[in-house]
């Protein structure tokens, strides 16, 4: 299944998350270590979202191609710096299309979102929850995939005034209710906080004095990396980390 990461801290080149570490996201795309039976490599597209240094909504660069084949990314990622990043490489679930718009991060205003996992029985199992969405949201789904539908559900909760943690927790709870074997490792950030879940897949966190990085797999050997247990919801800012059950 996909690999994803989210970073908050001092501005860093995107390349320091993607290319530079020995097991950065590009390495995790073709040599992941902990896929838990969900695929072999992450060759079905990628996306990087980052918050510009001057403020404003995040920017994205996505593709349906394997991240290691992208000719523009090494130069782009070496020259773009950001203090808030969400990036993902994708292994498409069987039956789901390999298209640019299916690659995370999904975006709504200042929010970036990623899903590592699968909604079992999609789309049928999600139909009842999706029926509560505005028709316009359903007509404008970015891709006919479980991840895009999950994002629409999270966005609906955010629009209703829920906090990021509440929005993610309620969607995980609702989807687990209708499709119990689903794998729902989610990431959501607005550039100030990261909300992350572990439901069925790996996630690790590295908290330093001035930065926080969560990633499906640790990209380096820093001793501060900690594995997040399964079925957790964590909310991280630069000053605070809370972890509860989900
Ligand atoms: N099911 C999602 C997709 O196909 C995510 C896949 C994954 O985590 N590998 O895009």
PDB file of C-alpha atoms and ligand atoms in Angstrom:
ATOM      1  CA  UNK A   1       0.000   0.000   0.000  1.00  0.00           C
ATOM      2  CA  UNK A   2       1.047   3.573  -0.416  1.00  0.00           C
ATOM      3  CA  UNK A   3       3.745   5.266   1.645  1.00  0.00           C
ATOM      4  CA  UNK A   4       3.200   8.782   2.910  1.00  0.00           C
ATOM      5  CA  UNK A   5       4.766  11.412   5.171  1.00  0.00           C
ATOM      6  CA  UNK A   6       4.043  14.794   6.708  1.00  0.00           C
ATOM      7  CA  UNK A   7       6.552  17.327   8.035  1.00  0.00           C
ATOM      8  CA  UNK A   8       6.330  20.473  10.164  1.00  0.00           C
ATOM      9  CA  UNK A   9       9.398  22.474  11.145  1.00  0.00           C
ATOM     10  CA  UNK A  10      12.001  24.862   9.817  1.00  0.00           C
ATOM     11  CA  UNK A  11      11.893  25.230   6.027  1.00  0.00           C
ATOM     12  CA  UNK A  12      13.752  22.373   4.328  1.00  0.00           C
ATOM     13  CA  UNK A  13      14.232  21.464   0.666  1.00  0.00           C
ATOM     14  CA  UNK A  14      11.584  18.968  -0.428  1.00  0.00           C
ATOM     15  CA  UNK A  15      14.509  16.812  -1.550  1.00  0.00           C
ATOM     16  CA  UNK A  16      15.522  16.322   2.088  1.00  0.00           C
ATOM     17  CA  UNK A  17      12.335  14.262   2.547  1.00  0.00           C
ATOM     18  CA  UNK A  18      12.188  12.632  -0.872  1.00  0.00           C
ATOM     19  CA  UNK A  19      15.688  11.957  -2.180  1.00  0.00           C
ATOM     20  CA  UNK A  20      18.361  12.648   0.422  1.00  0.00           C
ATOM     21  CA  UNK A  21      17.703  10.177   3.261  1.00  0.00           C
ATOM     22  CA  UNK A  22      18.849   6.623   2.634  1.00  0.00           C
ATOM     23  CA  UNK A  23      15.243   5.423   2.836  1.00  0.00           C
ATOM     24  CA  UNK A  24      13.464   8.607   1.742  1.00  0.00           C
ATOM     25  CA  UNK A  25      10.121   8.523   0.000  1.00  0.00           C
ATOM     26  CA  UNK A  26      11.661   7.837  -3.423  1.00  0.00           C
ATOM     27  CA  UNK A  27      13.495   4.805  -2.007  1.00  0.00           C
ATOM     28  CA  UNK A  28      10.310   3.705  -0.237  1.00  0.00           C
ATOM     29  CA  UNK A  29       8.539   3.800  -3.612  1.00  0.00           C
ATOM     30  CA  UNK A  30      10.609   0.974  -5.108  1.00  0.00           C
ATOM     31  CA  UNK A  31      12.026  -0.698  -1.967  1.00  0.00           C
ATOM     32  CA  UNK A  32       9.436  -0.374   0.822  1.00  0.00           C
ATOM     33  CA  UNK A  33      10.117  -2.461   3.941  1.00  0.00           C
ATOM     34  CA  UNK A  34       6.729  -2.838   5.611  1.00  0.00           C
ATOM     35  CA  UNK A  35       3.847  -3.159   3.138  1.00  0.00           C
ATOM     36  CA  UNK A  36       1.981  -5.723   5.282  1.00  0.00           C
ATOM     37  CA  UNK A  37       0.826  -7.731   2.311  1.00  0.00           C
ATOM     38  CA  UNK A  38      -0.660  -4.713   0.534  1.00  0.00           C
ATOM     39  CA  UNK A  39       1.239  -4.729  -2.746  1.00  0.00           C
ATOM     40  CA  UNK A  40       4.962  -4.797  -3.489  1.00  0.00           C
ATOM     41  CA  UNK A  41       6.101  -1.406  -4.799  1.00  0.00           C
ATOM     42  CA  UNK A  42       4.580   2.058  -5.017  1.00  0.00           C
ATOM     43  CA  UNK A  43       4.802   2.755  -8.744  1.00  0.00           C
ATOM     44  CA  UNK A  44       1.310   4.107  -9.481  1.00  0.00           C
ATOM     45  CA  UNK A  45       1.964   7.805  -9.115  1.00  0.00           C
ATOM     46  CA  UNK A  46       3.017  10.244  -6.462  1.00  0.00           C
ATOM     47  CA  UNK A  47       2.274  13.665  -5.087  1.00  0.00           C
ATOM     48  CA  UNK A  48       3.998  16.341  -3.060  1.00  0.00           C
ATOM     49  CA  UNK A  49       2.103  19.163  -1.367  1.00  0.00           C
ATOM     50  CA  UNK A  50       3.851  22.035   0.375  1.00  0.00           C
ATOM     51  CA  UNK A  51       2.951  25.286   2.063  1.00  0.00           C
ATOM     52  CA  UNK A  52       4.718  28.251   0.456  1.00  0.00           C
ATOM     53  CA  UNK A  53       7.102  30.206   2.658  1.00  0.00           C
ATOM     54  CA  UNK A  54       5.151  33.437   2.190  1.00  0.00           C
ATOM     55  CA  UNK A  55       1.888  31.916   3.434  1.00  0.00           C
ATOM     56  CA  UNK A  56      -1.276  30.989   1.545  1.00  0.00           C
ATOM     57  CA  UNK A  57      -2.831  27.737   0.423  1.00  0.00           C
ATOM     58  CA  UNK A  58      -0.546  24.800  -0.325  1.00  0.00           C
ATOM     59  CA  UNK A  59       0.818  23.980  -3.765  1.00  0.00           C
ATOM     60  CA  UNK A  60       0.936  20.489  -5.250  1.00  0.00           C
ATOM     61  CA  UNK A  61       2.922  18.543  -7.811  1.00  0.00           C
ATOM     62  CA  UNK A  62       1.371  15.192  -8.724  1.00  0.00           C
ATOM     63  CA  UNK A  63       1.803  12.561 -11.398  1.00  0.00           C
ATOM     64  CA  UNK A  64       0.500   9.136 -12.386  1.00  0.00           C
ATOM     65  CA  UNK A  65       4.056   7.987 -13.131  1.00  0.00           C
ATOM     66  CA  UNK A  66       6.530   6.304 -10.748  1.00  0.00           C
ATOM     67  CA  UNK A  67       8.248   8.969  -8.656  1.00  0.00           C
ATOM     68  CA  UNK A  68      11.724   7.724  -9.646  1.00  0.00           C
ATOM     69  CA  UNK A  69      11.015   8.370 -13.335  1.00  0.00           C
ATOM     70  CA  UNK A  70      10.035  12.031 -12.992  1.00  0.00           C
ATOM     71  CA  UNK A  71      12.659  14.165 -14.706  1.00  0.00           C
ATOM     72  CA  UNK A  72      11.550  17.441 -13.115  1.00  0.00           C
ATOM     73  CA  UNK A  73      11.332  16.336  -9.501  1.00  0.00           C
ATOM     74  CA  UNK A  74      15.023  16.191  -8.525  1.00  0.00           C
ATOM     75  CA  UNK A  75      15.591  19.817  -9.519  1.00  0.00           C
ATOM     76  CA  UNK A  76      12.223  21.061  -8.306  1.00  0.00           C
ATOM     77  CA  UNK A  77      12.567  19.393  -4.932  1.00  0.00           C
ATOM     78  CA  UNK A  78      16.129  20.645  -4.448  1.00  0.00           C
ATOM     79  CA  UNK A  79      15.107  24.260  -5.022  1.00  0.00           C
ATOM     80  CA  UNK A  80      11.701  24.424  -3.272  1.00  0.00           C
ATOM     81  CA  UNK A  81      11.871  24.857   0.506  1.00  0.00           C
ATOM     82  CA  UNK A  82       8.939  24.540   2.871  1.00  0.00           C
ATOM     83  CA  UNK A  83       8.209  24.260   6.569  1.00  0.00           C
ATOM     84  CA  UNK A  84       5.105  22.103   6.041  1.00  0.00           C
ATOM     85  CA  UNK A  85       4.963  19.204   3.588  1.00  0.00           C
ATOM     86  CA  UNK A  86       2.723  16.208   2.842  1.00  0.00           C
ATOM     87  CA  UNK A  87       3.935  13.701   0.261  1.00  0.00           C
ATOM     88  CA  UNK A  88       2.875  10.239  -0.910  1.00  0.00           C
ATOM     89  CA  UNK A  89       3.760   7.485  -3.359  1.00  0.00           C
ATOM     90  CA  UNK A  90       0.913   5.291  -4.552  1.00  0.00           C
ATOM     91  CA  UNK A  91       0.325   1.597  -5.081  1.00  0.00           C
ATOM     92  CA  UNK A  92      -3.119   1.512  -6.674  1.00  0.00           C
ATOM     93  CA  UNK A  93      -5.580  -0.899  -5.113  1.00  0.00           C
ATOM     94  CA  UNK A  94      -6.618  -3.545  -7.648  1.00  0.00           C
ATOM     95  CA  UNK A  95      -9.445  -2.207  -9.788  1.00  0.00           C
ATOM     96  CA  UNK A  96      -8.703   1.452  -9.157  1.00  0.00           C
ATOM     97  CA  UNK A  97      -7.398   3.672 -11.969  1.00  0.00           C
ATOM     98  CA  UNK A  98      -3.813   4.884 -12.288  1.00  0.00           C
ATOM     99  CA  UNK A  99      -4.374   8.565 -12.946  1.00  0.00           C
ATOM    100  CA  UNK A 100      -2.805  11.755 -11.663  1.00  0.00           C
ATOM    101  CA  UNK A 101      -5.906  12.857  -9.789  1.00  0.00           C
ATOM    102  CA  UNK A 102      -5.952   9.618  -7.752  1.00  0.00           C
ATOM    103  CA  UNK A 103      -2.531  10.434  -6.288  1.00  0.00           C
ATOM    104  CA  UNK A 104      -2.413  12.082  -2.867  1.00  0.00           C
ATOM    105  CA  UNK A 105      -2.295  14.699  -1.559  1.00  0.00           C
ATOM    106  CA  UNK A 106      -5.908  15.682  -2.080  1.00  0.00           C
ATOM    107  CA  UNK A 107      -6.516  19.345  -1.374  1.00  0.00           C
ATOM    108  CA  UNK A 108      -9.319  21.530  -0.076  1.00  0.00           C
ATOM    109  CA  UNK A 109      -8.363  25.145   0.591  1.00  0.00           C
ATOM    110  CA  UNK A 110      -5.567  24.962   3.173  1.00  0.00           C
ATOM    111  CA  UNK A 111      -5.977  21.241   3.825  1.00  0.00           C
ATOM    112  CA  UNK A 112      -3.881  18.423   2.391  1.00  0.00           C
ATOM    113  CA  UNK A 113      -4.957  14.781   2.810  1.00  0.00           C
ATOM    114  CA  UNK A 114      -3.563  11.332   2.129  1.00  0.00           C
ATOM    115  CA  UNK A 115      -4.855   7.769   2.615  1.00  0.00           C
ATOM    116  CA  UNK A 116      -2.668   4.684   2.904  1.00  0.00           C
ATOM    117  CA  UNK A 117      -4.855   1.608   2.790  1.00  0.00           C
ATOM    118  CA  UNK A 118      -8.096   0.359   1.311  1.00  0.00           C
ATOM    119  CA  UNK A 119     -11.830   0.579   1.946  1.00  0.00           C
ATOM    120  CA  UNK A 120     -12.923  -3.031   1.600  1.00  0.00           C
ATOM    121  CA  UNK A 121     -15.920  -3.495  -0.665  1.00  0.00           C
ATOM    122  CA  UNK A 122     -15.617  -0.025  -2.191  1.00  0.00           C
ATOM    123  CA  UNK A 123     -17.764   1.497  -3.591  1.00  0.00           C
ATOM    124  CA  UNK A 124     -20.723  -0.459  -2.279  1.00  0.00           C
ATOM    125  CA  UNK A 125     -19.733  -0.378   1.381  1.00  0.00           C
ATOM    126  CA  UNK A 126     -19.325   3.424   1.290  1.00  0.00           C
ATOM    127  CA  UNK A 127     -22.636   4.121  -0.446  1.00  0.00           C
ATOM    128  CA  UNK A 128     -24.618   4.790   2.716  1.00  0.00           C
ATOM    129  CA  UNK A 129     -22.054   7.267   4.084  1.00  0.00           C
ATOM    130  CA  UNK A 130     -21.591   8.911   0.686  1.00  0.00           C
ATOM    131  CA  UNK A 131     -25.335   9.490   0.408  1.00  0.00           C
ATOM    132  CA  UNK A 132     -24.995  12.150   3.121  1.00  0.00           C
ATOM    133  CA  UNK A 133     -22.653  14.215   0.923  1.00  0.00           C
ATOM    134  CA  UNK A 134     -23.881  17.086  -1.241  1.00  0.00           C
ATOM    135  CA  UNK A 135     -24.525  15.854  -4.790  1.00  0.00           C
ATOM    136  CA  UNK A 136     -22.024  18.417  -6.084  1.00  0.00           C
ATOM    137  CA  UNK A 137     -19.274  16.818  -3.987  1.00  0.00           C
ATOM    138  CA  UNK A 138     -20.046  13.430  -5.522  1.00  0.00           C
ATOM    139  CA  UNK A 139     -20.089  14.886  -9.035  1.00  0.00           C
ATOM    140  CA  UNK A 140     -16.687  16.486  -8.516  1.00  0.00           C
ATOM    141  CA  UNK A 141     -14.761  13.649  -6.846  1.00  0.00           C
ATOM    142  CA  UNK A 142     -11.198  13.914  -8.096  1.00  0.00           C
ATOM    143  CA  UNK A 143     -11.007  10.211  -8.893  1.00  0.00           C
ATOM    144  CA  UNK A 144     -13.270   7.133  -8.647  1.00  0.00           C
ATOM    145  CA  UNK A 145     -11.215   5.733  -5.761  1.00  0.00           C
ATOM    146  CA  UNK A 146     -11.733   4.945  -2.099  1.00  0.00           C
ATOM    147  CA  UNK A 147      -9.153   7.575  -1.096  1.00  0.00           C
ATOM    148  CA  UNK A 148     -10.893  10.371  -3.008  1.00  0.00           C
ATOM    149  CA  UNK A 149     -14.209   9.367  -1.419  1.00  0.00           C
ATOM    150  CA  UNK A 150     -12.646   9.338   2.056  1.00  0.00           C
ATOM    151  CA  UNK A 151     -11.322  12.825   1.409  1.00  0.00           C
ATOM    152  CA  UNK A 152     -14.804  14.009   0.429  1.00  0.00           C
ATOM    153  CA  UNK A 153     -16.125  12.635   3.736  1.00  0.00           C
ATOM    154  CA  UNK A 154     -13.360  14.360   5.737  1.00  0.00           C
ATOM    155  CA  UNK A 155     -13.873  17.635   3.866  1.00  0.00           C
ATOM    156  CA  UNK A 156     -17.605  17.475   4.627  1.00  0.00           C
ATOM    157  CA  UNK A 157     -16.812  17.204   8.343  1.00  0.00           C
ATOM    158  CA  UNK A 158     -14.360  20.123   8.169  1.00  0.00           C
ATOM    159  CA  UNK A 159     -16.968  22.272   6.400  1.00  0.00           C
ATOM    160  CA  UNK A 160     -19.416  21.397   9.169  1.00  0.00           C
ATOM    161  CA  UNK A 161     -17.039  22.977  11.677  1.00  0.00           C
ATOM    162  CA  UNK A 162     -15.342  19.895  13.127  1.00  0.00           C
ATOM    163  CA  UNK A 163     -11.707  20.148  14.158  1.00  0.00           C
ATOM    164  CA  UNK A 164      -9.237  18.213  12.047  1.00  0.00           C
ATOM    165  CA  UNK A 165      -8.936  15.497  14.699  1.00  0.00           C
ATOM    166  CA  UNK A 166     -12.726  15.247  15.071  1.00  0.00           C
ATOM    167  CA  UNK A 167     -13.210  15.069  11.303  1.00  0.00           C
ATOM    168  CA  UNK A 168     -10.660  12.295  10.860  1.00  0.00           C
ATOM    169  CA  UNK A 169     -11.837  10.359  13.920  1.00  0.00           C
ATOM    170  CA  UNK A 170     -15.466  10.416  12.850  1.00  0.00           C
ATOM    171  CA  UNK A 171     -14.676   9.275   9.301  1.00  0.00           C
ATOM    172  CA  UNK A 172     -12.471   6.423  10.553  1.00  0.00           C
ATOM    173  CA  UNK A 173     -15.189   5.368  12.974  1.00  0.00           C
ATOM    174  CA  UNK A 174     -17.974   5.584  10.362  1.00  0.00           C
ATOM    175  CA  UNK A 175     -15.999   3.741   7.668  1.00  0.00           C
ATOM    176  CA  UNK A 176     -14.816   1.058  10.099  1.00  0.00           C
ATOM    177  CA  UNK A 177     -18.487   0.565  10.975  1.00  0.00           C
ATOM    178  CA  UNK A 178     -19.615  -0.110   7.408  1.00  0.00           C
ATOM    179  CA  UNK A 179     -16.425  -1.837   6.216  1.00  0.00           C
ATOM    180  CA  UNK A 180     -14.711  -3.368   9.255  1.00  0.00           C
ATOM    181  CA  UNK A 181     -11.592  -4.799   7.576  1.00  0.00           C
ATOM    182  CA  UNK A 182     -10.616  -1.519   5.968  1.00  0.00           C
ATOM    183  CA  UNK A 183      -7.105  -0.149   6.303  1.00  0.00           C
ATOM    184  CA  UNK A 184      -7.309   3.524   7.126  1.00  0.00           C
ATOM    185  CA  UNK A 185      -3.963   5.214   7.693  1.00  0.00           C
ATOM    186  CA  UNK A 186      -4.879   8.849   7.070  1.00  0.00           C
ATOM    187  CA  UNK A 187      -2.855  12.061   7.108  1.00  0.00           C
ATOM    188  CA  UNK A 188      -4.392  15.530   7.240  1.00  0.00           C
ATOM    189  CA  UNK A 189      -2.532  18.822   7.631  1.00  0.00           C
ATOM    190  CA  UNK A 190      -3.180  22.530   7.335  1.00  0.00           C
ATOM    191  CA  UNK A 191       0.491  23.393   7.711  1.00  0.00           C
ATOM    192  CA  UNK A 192       0.119  24.032  11.467  1.00  0.00           C
ATOM    193  CA  UNK A 193      -0.945  20.616  12.687  1.00  0.00           C
ATOM    194  CA  UNK A 194      -0.726  17.049  11.457  1.00  0.00           C
ATOM    195  CA  UNK A 195      -3.522  14.593  12.223  1.00  0.00           C
ATOM    196  CA  UNK A 196      -2.606  10.978  11.520  1.00  0.00           C
ATOM    197  CA  UNK A 197      -4.230   7.597  12.066  1.00  0.00           C
ATOM    198  CA  UNK A 198      -2.963   4.036  12.145  1.00  0.00           C
ATOM    199  CA  UNK A 199      -5.565   1.463  11.150  1.00  0.00           C
ATOM    200  CA  UNK A 200      -3.928  -1.535   9.548  1.00  0.00           C
ATOM    201  CA  UNK A 201      -0.673  -0.020   8.332  1.00  0.00           C
ATOM    202  CA  UNK A 202       2.683   1.134   9.624  1.00  0.00           C
ATOM    203  CA  UNK A 203       3.504   4.664  10.797  1.00  0.00           C
ATOM    204  CA  UNK A 204       6.450   6.141  12.678  1.00  0.00           C
ATOM    205  CA  UNK A 205       7.009   9.535  14.229  1.00  0.00           C
ATOM    206  CA  UNK A 206      10.133  11.574  14.904  1.00  0.00           C
ATOM    207  CA  UNK A 207       9.743  14.538  17.245  1.00  0.00           C
ATOM    208  CA  UNK A 208      12.739  16.884  17.558  1.00  0.00           C
ATOM    209  CA  UNK A 209      12.940  20.207  19.384  1.00  0.00           C
ATOM    210  CA  UNK A 210      11.891  22.193  16.334  1.00  0.00           C
ATOM    211  CA  UNK A 211      10.263  19.700  13.977  1.00  0.00           C
ATOM    212  CA  UNK A 212       7.890  16.773  13.702  1.00  0.00           C
ATOM    213  CA  UNK A 213       7.908  14.174  10.937  1.00  0.00           C
ATOM    214  CA  UNK A 214       5.494  11.280  10.551  1.00  0.00           C
ATOM    215  CA  UNK A 215       6.129   8.669   7.880  1.00  0.00           C
ATOM    216  CA  UNK A 216       4.914   5.220   6.885  1.00  0.00           C
ATOM    217  CA  UNK A 217       8.531   4.104   7.292  1.00  0.00           C
ATOM    218  CA  UNK A 218      11.429   5.979   8.951  1.00  0.00           C
ATOM    219  CA  UNK A 219      13.469   7.494   6.126  1.00  0.00           C
ATOM    220  CA  UNK A 220      16.686   7.532   8.178  1.00  0.00           C
ATOM    221  CA  UNK A 221      18.321   5.947  11.242  1.00  0.00           C
ATOM    222  CA  UNK A 222      17.793   8.845  13.655  1.00  0.00           C
ATOM    223  CA  UNK A 223      17.363   7.411  17.187  1.00  0.00           C
ATOM    224  CA  UNK A 224      14.281   9.560  17.848  1.00  0.00           C
ATOM    225  CA  UNK A 225      12.054   7.501  15.522  1.00  0.00           C
ATOM    226  CA  UNK A 226       9.172   5.740  17.303  1.00  0.00           C
ATOM    227  CA  UNK A 227       6.702   3.284  15.803  1.00  0.00           C
ATOM    228  CA  UNK A 228       3.069   4.310  16.316  1.00  0.00           C
ATOM    229  CA  UNK A 229       0.934   1.379  17.523  1.00  0.00           C
ATOM    230  CA  UNK A 230      -2.114   0.313  15.522  1.00  0.00           C
ATOM    231  CA  UNK A 231      -5.473   2.060  15.964  1.00  0.00           C
ATOM    232  CA  UNK A 232      -4.120   5.400  17.089  1.00  0.00           C
ATOM    233  CA  UNK A 233      -5.096   8.954  16.262  1.00  0.00           C
ATOM    234  CA  UNK A 234      -2.293  11.412  16.757  1.00  0.00           C
ATOM    235  CA  UNK A 235      -2.351  15.182  16.548  1.00  0.00           C
ATOM    236  CA  UNK A 236       1.000  16.925  16.289  1.00  0.00           C
ATOM    237  CA  UNK A 237       1.988  20.567  16.233  1.00  0.00           C
ATOM    238  CA  UNK A 238       5.438  22.053  16.754  1.00  0.00           C
ATOM    239  CA  UNK A 239       4.721  22.340  20.468  1.00  0.00           C
ATOM    240  CA  UNK A 240       2.352  19.512  21.278  1.00  0.00           C
ATOM    241  CA  UNK A 241       1.735  15.840  20.554  1.00  0.00           C
ATOM    242  CA  UNK A 242      -1.374  13.962  21.621  1.00  0.00           C
ATOM    243  CA  UNK A 243      -2.143  10.337  20.914  1.00  0.00           C
ATOM    244  CA  UNK A 244      -5.460   8.609  21.509  1.00  0.00           C
ATOM    245  CA  UNK A 245      -7.274   5.531  20.299  1.00  0.00           C
ATOM    246  CA  UNK A 246      -9.363   5.419  17.193  1.00  0.00           C
TER     247      UNK A 246
HETATM  248  N1  LIG B   1      -6.735   2.505  -2.087  1.00  0.00           N
HETATM  249  C1  LIG B   1      -5.970   3.684  -2.377  1.00  0.00           C
HETATM  250  C2  LIG B   1      -5.697   3.840  -3.851  1.00  0.00           C
HETATM  251  O1  LIG B   1      -5.873   2.951  -4.627  1.00  0.00           O
HETATM  252  C3  LIG B   1      -4.701   3.736  -1.584  1.00  0.00           C
HETATM  253  C4  LIG B   1      -3.784   2.629  -1.954  1.00  0.00           C
HETATM  254  C5  LIG B   1      -2.646   2.384  -1.045  1.00  0.00           C
HETATM  255  O2  LIG B   1      -2.556   2.761   0.130  1.00  0.00           O
HETATM  256  N2  LIG B   1      -1.762   1.638  -1.574  1.00  0.00           N
HETATM  257  O3  LIG B   1      -5.286   4.885  -4.232  1.00  0.00           O
END
